[in-house]
Short mmCIF file of C-alpha atoms and ligand atoms in Angstrom, two decimals:
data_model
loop_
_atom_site.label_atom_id
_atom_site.label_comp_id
_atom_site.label_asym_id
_atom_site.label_seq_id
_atom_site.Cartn_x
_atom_site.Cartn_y
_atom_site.Cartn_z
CA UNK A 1 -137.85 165.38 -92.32
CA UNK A 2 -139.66 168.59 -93.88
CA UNK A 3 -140.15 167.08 -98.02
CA UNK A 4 -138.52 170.08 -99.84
CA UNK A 5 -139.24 171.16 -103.80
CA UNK A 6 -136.35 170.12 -105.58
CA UNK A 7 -134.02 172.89 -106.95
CA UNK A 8 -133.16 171.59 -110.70
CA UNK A 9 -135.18 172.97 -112.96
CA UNK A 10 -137.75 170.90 -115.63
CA UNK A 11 -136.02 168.62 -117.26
CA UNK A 12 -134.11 169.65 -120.96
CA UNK A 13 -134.47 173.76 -118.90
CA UNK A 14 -131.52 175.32 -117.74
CA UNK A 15 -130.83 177.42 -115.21
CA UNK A 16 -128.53 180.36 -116.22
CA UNK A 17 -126.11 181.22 -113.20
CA UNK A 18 -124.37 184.72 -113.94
CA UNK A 19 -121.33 183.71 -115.43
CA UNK A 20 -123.06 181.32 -117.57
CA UNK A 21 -124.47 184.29 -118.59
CA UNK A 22 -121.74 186.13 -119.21
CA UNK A 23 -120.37 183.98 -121.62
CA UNK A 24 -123.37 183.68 -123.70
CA UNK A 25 -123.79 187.50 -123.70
CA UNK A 26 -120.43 187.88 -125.16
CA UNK A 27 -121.03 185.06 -127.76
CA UNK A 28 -124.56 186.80 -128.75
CA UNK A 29 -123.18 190.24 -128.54
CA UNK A 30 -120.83 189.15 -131.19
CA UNK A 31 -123.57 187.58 -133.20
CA UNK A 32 -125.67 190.16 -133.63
CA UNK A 33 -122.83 192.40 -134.47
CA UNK A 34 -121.90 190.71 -137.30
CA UNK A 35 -125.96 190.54 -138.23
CA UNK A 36 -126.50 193.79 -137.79
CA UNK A 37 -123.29 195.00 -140.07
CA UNK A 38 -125.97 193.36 -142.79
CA UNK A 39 -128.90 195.75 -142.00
CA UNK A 40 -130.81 193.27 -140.04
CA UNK A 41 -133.41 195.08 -137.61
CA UNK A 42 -134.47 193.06 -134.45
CA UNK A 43 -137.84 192.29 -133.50
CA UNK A 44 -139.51 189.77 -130.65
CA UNK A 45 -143.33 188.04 -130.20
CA UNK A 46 -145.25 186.20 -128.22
CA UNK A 47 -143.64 183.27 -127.15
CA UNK A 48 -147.99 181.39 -126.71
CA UNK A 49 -149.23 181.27 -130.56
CA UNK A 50 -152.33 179.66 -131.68
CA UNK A 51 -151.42 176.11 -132.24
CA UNK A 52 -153.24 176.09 -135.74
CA UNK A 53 -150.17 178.02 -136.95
CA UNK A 54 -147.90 175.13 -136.47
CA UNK A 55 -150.25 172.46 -137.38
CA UNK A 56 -150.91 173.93 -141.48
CA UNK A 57 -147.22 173.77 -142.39
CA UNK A 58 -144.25 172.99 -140.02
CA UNK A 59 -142.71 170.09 -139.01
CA UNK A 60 -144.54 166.48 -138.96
CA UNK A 61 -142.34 165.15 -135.84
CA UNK A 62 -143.09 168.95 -133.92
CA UNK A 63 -146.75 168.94 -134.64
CA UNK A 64 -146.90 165.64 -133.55
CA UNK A 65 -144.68 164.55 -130.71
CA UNK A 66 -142.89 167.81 -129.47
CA UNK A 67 -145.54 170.47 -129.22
CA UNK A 68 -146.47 172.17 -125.68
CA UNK A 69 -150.17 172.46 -126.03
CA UNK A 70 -152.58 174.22 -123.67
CA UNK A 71 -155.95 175.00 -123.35
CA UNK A 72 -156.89 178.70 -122.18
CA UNK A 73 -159.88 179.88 -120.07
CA UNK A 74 -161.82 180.73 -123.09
CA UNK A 75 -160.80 177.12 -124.81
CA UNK A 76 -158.05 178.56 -127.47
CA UNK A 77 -155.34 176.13 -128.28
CA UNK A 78 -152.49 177.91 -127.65
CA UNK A 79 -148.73 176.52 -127.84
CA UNK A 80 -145.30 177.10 -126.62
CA UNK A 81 -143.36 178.20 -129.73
CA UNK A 82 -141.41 175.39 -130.58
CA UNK A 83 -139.55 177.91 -133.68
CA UNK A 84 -139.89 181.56 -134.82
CA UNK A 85 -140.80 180.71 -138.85
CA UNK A 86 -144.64 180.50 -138.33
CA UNK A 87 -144.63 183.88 -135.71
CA UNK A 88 -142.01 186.09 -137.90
CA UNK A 89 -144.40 184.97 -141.28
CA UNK A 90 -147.30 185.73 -139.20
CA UNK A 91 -146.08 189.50 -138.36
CA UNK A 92 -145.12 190.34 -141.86
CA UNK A 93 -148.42 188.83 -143.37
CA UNK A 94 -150.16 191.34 -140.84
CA UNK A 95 -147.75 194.15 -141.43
CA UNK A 96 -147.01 193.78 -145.50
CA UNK A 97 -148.65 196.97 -146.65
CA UNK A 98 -146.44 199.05 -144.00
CA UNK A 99 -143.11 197.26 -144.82
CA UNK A 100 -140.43 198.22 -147.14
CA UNK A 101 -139.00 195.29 -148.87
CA UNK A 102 -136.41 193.47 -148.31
CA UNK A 103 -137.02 193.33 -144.98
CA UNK A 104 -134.23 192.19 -142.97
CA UNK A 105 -135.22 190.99 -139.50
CA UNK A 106 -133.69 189.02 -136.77
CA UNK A 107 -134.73 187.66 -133.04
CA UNK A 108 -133.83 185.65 -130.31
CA UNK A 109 -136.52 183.55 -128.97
CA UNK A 110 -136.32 181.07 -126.40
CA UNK A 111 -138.31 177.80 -128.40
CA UNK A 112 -139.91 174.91 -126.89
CA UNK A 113 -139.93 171.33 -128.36
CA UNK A 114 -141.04 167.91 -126.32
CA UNK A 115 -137.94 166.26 -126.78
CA UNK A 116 -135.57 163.85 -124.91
CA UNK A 117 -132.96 165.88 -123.49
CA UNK A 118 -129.60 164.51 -125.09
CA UNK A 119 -126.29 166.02 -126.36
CA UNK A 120 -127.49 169.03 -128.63
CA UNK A 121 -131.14 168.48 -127.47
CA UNK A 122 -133.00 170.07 -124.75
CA UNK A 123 -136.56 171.18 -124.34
CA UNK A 124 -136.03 175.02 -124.16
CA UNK A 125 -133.19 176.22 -126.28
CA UNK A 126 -132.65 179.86 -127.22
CA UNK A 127 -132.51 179.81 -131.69
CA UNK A 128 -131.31 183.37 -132.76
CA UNK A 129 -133.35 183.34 -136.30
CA UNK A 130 -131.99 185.80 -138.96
CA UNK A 131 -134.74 186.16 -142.23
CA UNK A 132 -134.80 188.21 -145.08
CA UNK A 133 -138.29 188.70 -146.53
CA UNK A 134 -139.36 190.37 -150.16
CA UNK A 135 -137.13 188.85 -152.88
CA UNK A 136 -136.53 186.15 -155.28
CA UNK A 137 -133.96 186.49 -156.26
CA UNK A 138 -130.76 184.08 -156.18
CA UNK A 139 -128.22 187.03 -154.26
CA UNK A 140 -129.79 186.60 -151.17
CA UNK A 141 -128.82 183.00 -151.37
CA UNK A 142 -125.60 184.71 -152.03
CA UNK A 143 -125.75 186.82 -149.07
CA UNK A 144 -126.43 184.60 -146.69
CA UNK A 145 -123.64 182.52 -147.90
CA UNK A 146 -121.30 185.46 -146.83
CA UNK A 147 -123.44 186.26 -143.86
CA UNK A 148 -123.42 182.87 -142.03
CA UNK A 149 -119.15 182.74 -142.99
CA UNK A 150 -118.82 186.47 -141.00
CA UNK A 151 -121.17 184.87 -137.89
CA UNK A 152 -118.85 182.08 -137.79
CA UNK A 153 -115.43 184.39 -138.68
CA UNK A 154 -116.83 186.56 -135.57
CA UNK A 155 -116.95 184.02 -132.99
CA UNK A 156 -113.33 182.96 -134.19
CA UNK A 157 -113.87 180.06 -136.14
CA UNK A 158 -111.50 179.45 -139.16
CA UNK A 159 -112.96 177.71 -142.45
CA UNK A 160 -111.53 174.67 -141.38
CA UNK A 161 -113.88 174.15 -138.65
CA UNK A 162 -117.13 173.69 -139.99
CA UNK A 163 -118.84 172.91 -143.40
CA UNK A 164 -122.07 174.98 -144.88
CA UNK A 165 -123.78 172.02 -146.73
CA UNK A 166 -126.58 172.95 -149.50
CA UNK A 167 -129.07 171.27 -151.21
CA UNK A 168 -132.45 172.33 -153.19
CA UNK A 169 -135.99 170.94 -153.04
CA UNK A 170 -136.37 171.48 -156.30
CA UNK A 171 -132.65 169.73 -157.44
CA UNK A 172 -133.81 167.03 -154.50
CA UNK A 173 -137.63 166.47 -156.35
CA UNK A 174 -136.08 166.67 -159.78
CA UNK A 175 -133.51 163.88 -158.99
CA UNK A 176 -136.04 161.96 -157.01
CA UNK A 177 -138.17 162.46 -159.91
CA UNK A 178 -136.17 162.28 -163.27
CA UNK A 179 -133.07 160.22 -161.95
CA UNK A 180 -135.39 157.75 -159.62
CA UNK A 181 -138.60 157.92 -161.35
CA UNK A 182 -140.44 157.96 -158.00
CA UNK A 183 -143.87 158.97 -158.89
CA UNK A 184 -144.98 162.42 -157.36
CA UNK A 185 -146.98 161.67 -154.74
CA UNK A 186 -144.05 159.94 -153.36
CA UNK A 187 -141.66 162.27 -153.01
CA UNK A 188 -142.36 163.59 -149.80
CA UNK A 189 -141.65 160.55 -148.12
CA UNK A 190 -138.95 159.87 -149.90
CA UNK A 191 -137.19 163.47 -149.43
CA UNK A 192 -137.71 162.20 -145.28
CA UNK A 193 -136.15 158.95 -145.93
CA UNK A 194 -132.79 161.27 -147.04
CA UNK A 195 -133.19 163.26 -144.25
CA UNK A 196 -132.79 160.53 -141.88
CA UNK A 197 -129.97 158.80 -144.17
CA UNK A 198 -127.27 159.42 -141.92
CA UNK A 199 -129.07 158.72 -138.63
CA UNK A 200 -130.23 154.70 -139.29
CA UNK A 201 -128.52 151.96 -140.60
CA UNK A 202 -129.09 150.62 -143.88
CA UNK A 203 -131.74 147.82 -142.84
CA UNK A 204 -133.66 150.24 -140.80
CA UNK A 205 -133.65 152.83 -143.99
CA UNK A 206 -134.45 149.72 -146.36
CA UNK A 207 -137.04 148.49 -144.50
CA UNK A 208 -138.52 152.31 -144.29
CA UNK A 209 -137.72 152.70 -148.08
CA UNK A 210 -140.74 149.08 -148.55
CA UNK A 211 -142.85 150.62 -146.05
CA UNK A 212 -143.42 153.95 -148.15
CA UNK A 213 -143.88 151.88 -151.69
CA UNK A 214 -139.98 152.04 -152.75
CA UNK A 215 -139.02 148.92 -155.08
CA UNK A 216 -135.30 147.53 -153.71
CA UNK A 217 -134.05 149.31 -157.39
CA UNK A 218 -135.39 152.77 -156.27
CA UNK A 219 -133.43 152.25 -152.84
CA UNK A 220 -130.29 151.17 -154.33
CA UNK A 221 -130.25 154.03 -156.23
CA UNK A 222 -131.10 156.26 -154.05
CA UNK A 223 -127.67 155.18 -152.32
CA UNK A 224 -126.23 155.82 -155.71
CA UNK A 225 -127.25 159.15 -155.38
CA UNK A 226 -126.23 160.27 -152.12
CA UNK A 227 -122.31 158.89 -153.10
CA UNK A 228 -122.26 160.82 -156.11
CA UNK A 229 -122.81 164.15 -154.38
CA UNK A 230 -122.24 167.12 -156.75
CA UNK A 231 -122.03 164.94 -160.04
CA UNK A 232 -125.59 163.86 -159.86
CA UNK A 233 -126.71 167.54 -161.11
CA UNK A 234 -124.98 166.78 -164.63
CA UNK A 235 -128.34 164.04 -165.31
CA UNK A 236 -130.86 166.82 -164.51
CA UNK A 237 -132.72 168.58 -167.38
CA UNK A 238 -131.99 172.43 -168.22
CA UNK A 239 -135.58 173.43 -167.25
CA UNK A 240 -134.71 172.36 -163.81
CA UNK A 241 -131.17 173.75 -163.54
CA UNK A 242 -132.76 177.08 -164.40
CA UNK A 243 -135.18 176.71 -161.50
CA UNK A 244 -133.02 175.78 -158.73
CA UNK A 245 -131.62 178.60 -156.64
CA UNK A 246 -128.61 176.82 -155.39
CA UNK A 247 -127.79 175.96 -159.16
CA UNK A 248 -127.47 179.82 -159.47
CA UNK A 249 -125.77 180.15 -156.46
CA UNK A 250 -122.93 177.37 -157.92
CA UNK A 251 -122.42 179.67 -160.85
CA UNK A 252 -121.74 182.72 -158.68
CA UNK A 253 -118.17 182.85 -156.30
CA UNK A 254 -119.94 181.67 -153.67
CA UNK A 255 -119.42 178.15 -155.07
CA UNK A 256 -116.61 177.63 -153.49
CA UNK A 257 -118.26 178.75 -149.97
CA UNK A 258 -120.70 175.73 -150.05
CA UNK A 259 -120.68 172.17 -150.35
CA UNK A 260 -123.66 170.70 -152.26
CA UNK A 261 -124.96 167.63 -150.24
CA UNK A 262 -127.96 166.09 -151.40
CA UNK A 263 -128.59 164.21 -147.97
CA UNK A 264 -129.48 168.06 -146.56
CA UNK A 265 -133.61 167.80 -146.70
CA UNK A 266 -134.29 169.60 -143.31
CA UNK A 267 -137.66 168.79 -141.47
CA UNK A 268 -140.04 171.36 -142.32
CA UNK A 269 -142.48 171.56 -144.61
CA UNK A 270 -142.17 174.81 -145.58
CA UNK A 271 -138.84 175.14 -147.53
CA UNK A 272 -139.31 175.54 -151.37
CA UNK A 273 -136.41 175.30 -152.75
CA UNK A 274 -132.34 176.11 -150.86
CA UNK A 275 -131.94 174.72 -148.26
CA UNK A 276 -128.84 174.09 -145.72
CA UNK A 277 -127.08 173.46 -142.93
CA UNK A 278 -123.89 173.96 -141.04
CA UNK A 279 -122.10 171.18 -140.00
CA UNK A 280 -119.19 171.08 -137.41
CA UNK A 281 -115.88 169.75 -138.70
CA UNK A 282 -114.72 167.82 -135.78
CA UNK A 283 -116.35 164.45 -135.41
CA UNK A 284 -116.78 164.78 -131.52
CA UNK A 285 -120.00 167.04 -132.58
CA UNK A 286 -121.66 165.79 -135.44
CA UNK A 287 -125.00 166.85 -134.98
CA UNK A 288 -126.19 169.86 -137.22
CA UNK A 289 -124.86 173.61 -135.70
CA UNK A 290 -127.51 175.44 -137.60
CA UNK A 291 -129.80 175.70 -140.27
CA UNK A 292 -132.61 176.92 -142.86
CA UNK A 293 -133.40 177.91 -146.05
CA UNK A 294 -135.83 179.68 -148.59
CA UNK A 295 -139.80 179.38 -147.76
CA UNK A 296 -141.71 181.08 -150.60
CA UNK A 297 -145.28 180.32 -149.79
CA UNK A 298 -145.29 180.29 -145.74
CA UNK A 299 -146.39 184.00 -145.75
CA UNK A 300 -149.74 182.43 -147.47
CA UNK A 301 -151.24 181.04 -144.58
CA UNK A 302 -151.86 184.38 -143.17
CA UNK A 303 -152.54 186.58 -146.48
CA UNK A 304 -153.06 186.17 -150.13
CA UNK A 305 -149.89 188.17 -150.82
CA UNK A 306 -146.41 186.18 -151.78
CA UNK A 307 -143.95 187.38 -150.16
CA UNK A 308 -140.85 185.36 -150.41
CA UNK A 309 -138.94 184.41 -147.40
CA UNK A 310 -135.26 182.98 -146.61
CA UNK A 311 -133.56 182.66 -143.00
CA UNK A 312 -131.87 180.43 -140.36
CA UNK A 313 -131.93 179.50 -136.55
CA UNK A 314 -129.26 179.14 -134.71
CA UNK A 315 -129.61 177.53 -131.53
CA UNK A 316 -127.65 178.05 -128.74
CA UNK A 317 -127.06 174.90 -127.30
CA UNK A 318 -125.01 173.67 -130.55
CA UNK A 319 -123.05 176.67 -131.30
CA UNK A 320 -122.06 176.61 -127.69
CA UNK A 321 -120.87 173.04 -127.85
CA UNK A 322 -118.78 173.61 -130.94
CA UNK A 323 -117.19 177.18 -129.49
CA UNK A 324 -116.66 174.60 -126.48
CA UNK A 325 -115.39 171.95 -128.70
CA UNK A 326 -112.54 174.37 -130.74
CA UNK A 327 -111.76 176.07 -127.43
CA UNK A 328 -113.03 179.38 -128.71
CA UNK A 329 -115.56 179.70 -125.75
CA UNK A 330 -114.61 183.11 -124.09
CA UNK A 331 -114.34 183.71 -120.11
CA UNK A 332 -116.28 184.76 -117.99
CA UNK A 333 -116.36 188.79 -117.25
CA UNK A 334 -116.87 190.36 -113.98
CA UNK A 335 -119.59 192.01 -113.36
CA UNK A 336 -118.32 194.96 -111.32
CA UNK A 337 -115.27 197.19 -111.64
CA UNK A 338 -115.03 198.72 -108.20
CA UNK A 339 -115.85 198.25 -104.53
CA UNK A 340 -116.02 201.11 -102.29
CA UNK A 341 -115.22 200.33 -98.76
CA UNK A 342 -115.72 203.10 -95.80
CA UNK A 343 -113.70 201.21 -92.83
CA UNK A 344 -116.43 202.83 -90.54
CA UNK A 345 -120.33 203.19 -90.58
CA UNK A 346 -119.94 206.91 -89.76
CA UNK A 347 -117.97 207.30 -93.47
CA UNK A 348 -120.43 205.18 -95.19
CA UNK A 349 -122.36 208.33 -96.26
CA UNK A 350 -118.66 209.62 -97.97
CA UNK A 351 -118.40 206.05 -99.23
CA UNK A 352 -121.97 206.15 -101.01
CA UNK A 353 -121.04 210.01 -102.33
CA UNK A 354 -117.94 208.28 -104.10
CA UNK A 355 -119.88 205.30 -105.20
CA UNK A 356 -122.12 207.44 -107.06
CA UNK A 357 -119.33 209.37 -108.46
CA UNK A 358 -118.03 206.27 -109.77
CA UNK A 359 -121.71 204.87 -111.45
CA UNK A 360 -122.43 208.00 -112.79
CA UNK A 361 -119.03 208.05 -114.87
CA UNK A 362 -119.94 204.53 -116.15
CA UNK A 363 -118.08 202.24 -113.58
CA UNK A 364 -119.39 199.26 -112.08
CA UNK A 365 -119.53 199.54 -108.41
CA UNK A 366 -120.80 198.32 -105.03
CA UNK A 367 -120.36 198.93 -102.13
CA UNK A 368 -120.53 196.33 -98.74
CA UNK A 369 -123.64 196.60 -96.74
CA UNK A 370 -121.89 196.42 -93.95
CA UNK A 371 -118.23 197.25 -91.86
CA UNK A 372 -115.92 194.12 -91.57
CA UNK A 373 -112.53 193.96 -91.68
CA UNK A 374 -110.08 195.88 -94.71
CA UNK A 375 -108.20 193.00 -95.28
CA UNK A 376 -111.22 190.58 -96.22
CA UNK A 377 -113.48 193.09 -97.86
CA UNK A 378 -110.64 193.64 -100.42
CA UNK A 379 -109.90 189.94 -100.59
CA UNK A 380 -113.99 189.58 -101.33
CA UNK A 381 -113.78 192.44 -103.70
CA UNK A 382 -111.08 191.10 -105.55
CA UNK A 383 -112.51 187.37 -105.99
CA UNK A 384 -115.27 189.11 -106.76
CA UNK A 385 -113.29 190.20 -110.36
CA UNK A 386 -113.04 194.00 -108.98
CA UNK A 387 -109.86 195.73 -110.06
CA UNK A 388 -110.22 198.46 -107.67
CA UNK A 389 -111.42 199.61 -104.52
CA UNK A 390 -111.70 202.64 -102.86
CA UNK A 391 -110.79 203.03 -99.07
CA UNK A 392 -112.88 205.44 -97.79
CA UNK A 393 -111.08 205.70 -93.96
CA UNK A 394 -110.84 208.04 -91.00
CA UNK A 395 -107.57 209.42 -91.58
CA UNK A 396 -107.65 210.38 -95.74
CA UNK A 397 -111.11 211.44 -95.12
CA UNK A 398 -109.76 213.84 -92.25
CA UNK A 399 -107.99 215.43 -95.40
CA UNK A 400 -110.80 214.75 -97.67
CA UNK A 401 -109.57 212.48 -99.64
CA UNK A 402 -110.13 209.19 -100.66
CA UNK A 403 -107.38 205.76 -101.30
CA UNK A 404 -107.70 203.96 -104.71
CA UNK A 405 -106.12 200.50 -104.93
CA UNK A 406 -105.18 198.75 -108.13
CA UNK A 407 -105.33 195.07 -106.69
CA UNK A 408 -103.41 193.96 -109.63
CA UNK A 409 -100.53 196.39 -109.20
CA UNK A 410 -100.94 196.91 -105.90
CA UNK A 411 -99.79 200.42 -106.58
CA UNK A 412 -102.37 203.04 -104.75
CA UNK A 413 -102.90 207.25 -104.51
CA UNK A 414 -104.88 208.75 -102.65
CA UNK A 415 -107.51 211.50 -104.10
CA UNK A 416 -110.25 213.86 -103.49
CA UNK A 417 -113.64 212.70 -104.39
CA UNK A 418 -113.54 215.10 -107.66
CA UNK A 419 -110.55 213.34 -109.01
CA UNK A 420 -112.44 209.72 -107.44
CA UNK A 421 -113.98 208.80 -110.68
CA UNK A 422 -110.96 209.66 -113.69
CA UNK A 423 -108.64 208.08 -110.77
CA UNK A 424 -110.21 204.84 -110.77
CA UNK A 425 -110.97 205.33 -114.75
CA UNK A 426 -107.07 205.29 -115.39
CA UNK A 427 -106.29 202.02 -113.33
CA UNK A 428 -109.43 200.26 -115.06
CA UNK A 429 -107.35 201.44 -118.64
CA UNK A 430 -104.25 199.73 -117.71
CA UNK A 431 -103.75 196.07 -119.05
CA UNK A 432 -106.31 193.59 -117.15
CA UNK A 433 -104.50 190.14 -115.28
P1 HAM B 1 -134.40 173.90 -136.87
O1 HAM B 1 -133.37 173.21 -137.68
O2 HAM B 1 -135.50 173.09 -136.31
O3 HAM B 1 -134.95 175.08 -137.78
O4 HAM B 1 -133.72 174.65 -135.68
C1 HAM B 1 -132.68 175.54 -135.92
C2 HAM B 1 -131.59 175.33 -134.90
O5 HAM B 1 -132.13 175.48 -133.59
C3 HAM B 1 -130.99 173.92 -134.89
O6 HAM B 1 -130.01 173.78 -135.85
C4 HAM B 1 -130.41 173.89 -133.49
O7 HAM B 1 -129.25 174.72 -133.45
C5 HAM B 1 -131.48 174.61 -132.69
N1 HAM B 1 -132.44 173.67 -132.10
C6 HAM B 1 -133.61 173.24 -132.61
N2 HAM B 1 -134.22 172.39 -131.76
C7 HAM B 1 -133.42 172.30 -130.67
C8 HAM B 1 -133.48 171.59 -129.43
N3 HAM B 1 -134.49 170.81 -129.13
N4 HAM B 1 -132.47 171.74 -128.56
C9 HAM B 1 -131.42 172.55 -128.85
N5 HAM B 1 -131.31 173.25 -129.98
C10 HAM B 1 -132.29 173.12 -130.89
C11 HAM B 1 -135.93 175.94 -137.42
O8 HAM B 1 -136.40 176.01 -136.30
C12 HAM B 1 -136.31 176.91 -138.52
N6 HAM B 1 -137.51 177.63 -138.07
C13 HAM B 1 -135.16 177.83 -138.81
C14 HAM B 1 -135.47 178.87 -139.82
C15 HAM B 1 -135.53 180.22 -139.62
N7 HAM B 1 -135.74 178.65 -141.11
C16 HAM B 1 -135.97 179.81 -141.71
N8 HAM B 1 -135.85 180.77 -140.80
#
């Protein structure tokens, strides 16, 4: 027996079948609706960057186990993106003196990570990433606060749903700092130690806690910490308060938007000071639905210019499981709207005439490539998702006109190819099944 390719794709890729498709399109649509009712602008790049761009400041897990690296003919190291951040800082570095800031800029790559395909985790997900570029200042906190609450409004979620959880480097460093007394060239570690709090058991974290120079005090407290939630701001010093974005953000009515969680670190290297993540109410989906934060200094790689920079990605794999989840996924649409059928090959001319008609006035049609029987090409057409077809046959044509059948109603009139295209308009108005 012949050995054939196999027809799944790489593992952690998916294939997209139409309605698949569909659905998605309708969930993005909505998406960057809502995003661009802010003023965002969208933009694309290269989905190969140089790999250095990763490697100065991203993520130590991406750099190091999920990257896909390749060598070019003329021996650049060149990688599959595995996030927009590094690409999006990259263009506005190389475009600052042309921009007018804020910028407000979104996308919708498709990213590549190495990882082990799981629930919420495949190897090429598409992250729509939403950043605002050019200011400092705490309302854009504020706005995105508002912004991410619309997103979630527009794809029908209530506030009951999901949770936007906050946090701050700079709160996160200060209470490591102050509250902990962890020395500073500690804190890094320990900030990743957080971030994995609620994905290892205790030993596993306590053990991790000695490795990185912790004493057993330090990791109790840390626990300490992470109950208290909100009430471990009251211990921090003014000096910090007044440097933490999300502390300004608290004092604003956006307070009672967010939930302050000091567990939210996020993997990359890059945040300076808010950062946060949306979590999914129902249990059933825990992982994270989306997330990001401000990045003051990432723009600094590329130029000696400081341009602040705040924004999220939002992957489609996990908002798709939670629309999935809540039951807000929407159907599938069809793809056409009408099938014109000439009952002969002689009227397929006619046929094609009122086909046009039809396209040219906006309405999805096709037409069969060849003559079979009425009965089945208007069952096809209608499992197909058509609403109406057009019967182009020997006796209306004899009279110049056409038939136009609702297949919901049933009901059907004939017309003259003039009146083809507001005829079939009319039905395609009327309530759908
Ligand atoms: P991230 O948290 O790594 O952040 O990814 C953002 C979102 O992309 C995740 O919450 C998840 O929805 C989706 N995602 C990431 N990796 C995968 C995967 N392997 N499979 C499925 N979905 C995935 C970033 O990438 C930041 N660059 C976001 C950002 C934009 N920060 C500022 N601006």
């Amino acid at each position: 027996m012949a050995d054939y390719l196999p027809t799944e794709p790489y593992r952690g890729t998916r294939d997209f079948l139409p309605e698949d498709m569909s659905i998605r399109s309708q969930v993005f649509e909505r998406l960057y609706e809502v995003i661009e009712s802010y003023g965002y602008q969208r933009y694309d790049g290269p989905i190969l960057e140089p790999t250095e761009i990763y490697e100065t400041k991203s993520s130590q897990e991406i750099v190091e186990q999920q990257l896909y690296t390749l060598t070019d003919r003329g021996g650049r190291r060149l990688s599959l993106r595995p996030e927009m951040t590094p690409s999006v800082a990259r263009m506005i570095a190389g475009n600052v003196s042309k921009l007018n800031f804020p910028v407000r800029w979104y996308s919708h790559p498709n990213c590549h990570r190495y990882e082990r395909p799981q629930r919420g985790r495949v190897r090429e997900h598409w992250q729509i990433n939403v950043d605002l570029f050019g200011s400092s200042s705490s309302a854009v906190e504020v706005e995105f606060v508002e912004l991410v609450h619309d997103m979630m409004a527009g794809l029908g979620a209530s506030r009951d749903m999901y949770e936007l959880r906050v946090s701050d480097r700079v709160l996160l460093n200060a209470i490591l700092s102050e509250v902990l007394e962890i020395p500073d060239d500690m804190l890094h570690d320990a900030a990743r130690l957080l971030d994995r709090w609620q994905k290892y058991p205790q030993e596993t974290l306590a053990a991790d806690a000695a490795e990185i120079g912790l004493t057993d005090k330090q990791f109790e407290k840390l626990g300490e910490v992470v109950a208290a939630g909100v009430d471990v701001l009251n211990d921090l010093s003014q000096e910090v308060r007044d440097h933490s974005m999300l502390m300004q953000v608290l004092d604003t009515g956006a307070r009672d938007l967010i939930t302050f969680d000091p567990l939210i670190v996020r993997g990359f290297d890059y945040y300076t000071s808010t950062v946060f993540e949306v979590f999914d109410a129902d249990p059933a989906n825990r992982r994270s639905l989306f997330g990001g934060g401000r990045y003051d200094n990432l723009i600094g790689m590329f130029s000696p210019q400081q341009v602040p920079g705040f924004g999220f990605g939002m992957g489609d794999v996990t908002i798709l499981d939670f629309l999935r989840t809540h039951g807000l996924l929407p159907d599938a649409h069809s793809d056409v709207d009408a099938v014109v059928i000439a009952t002969e090959a002689a009227l397929f001319d006619t046929g094609r005439l009122a086909a046009r008609r039809l396209r040219a006035a906006g309405i999805r049609t096709t037409m069969p490539l060849e003559v079979r029987k009425l009965g089945k090409e208007i069952s096809r057409a209608d499992r197909a998702g058509a609403r109406v077809v057009i019967i182009v046959g020997q006796q209306d044509w004899a009279a110049e006109q056409v038939t136009v059948r609702d297949l919901v109603s049933g009901d059907q009139q004939q017309v003259t190819l003039d009146q083809v295209a507001p005829a079939v308009q009319a039905v395609l108005e009327q309530p759908a099944r």
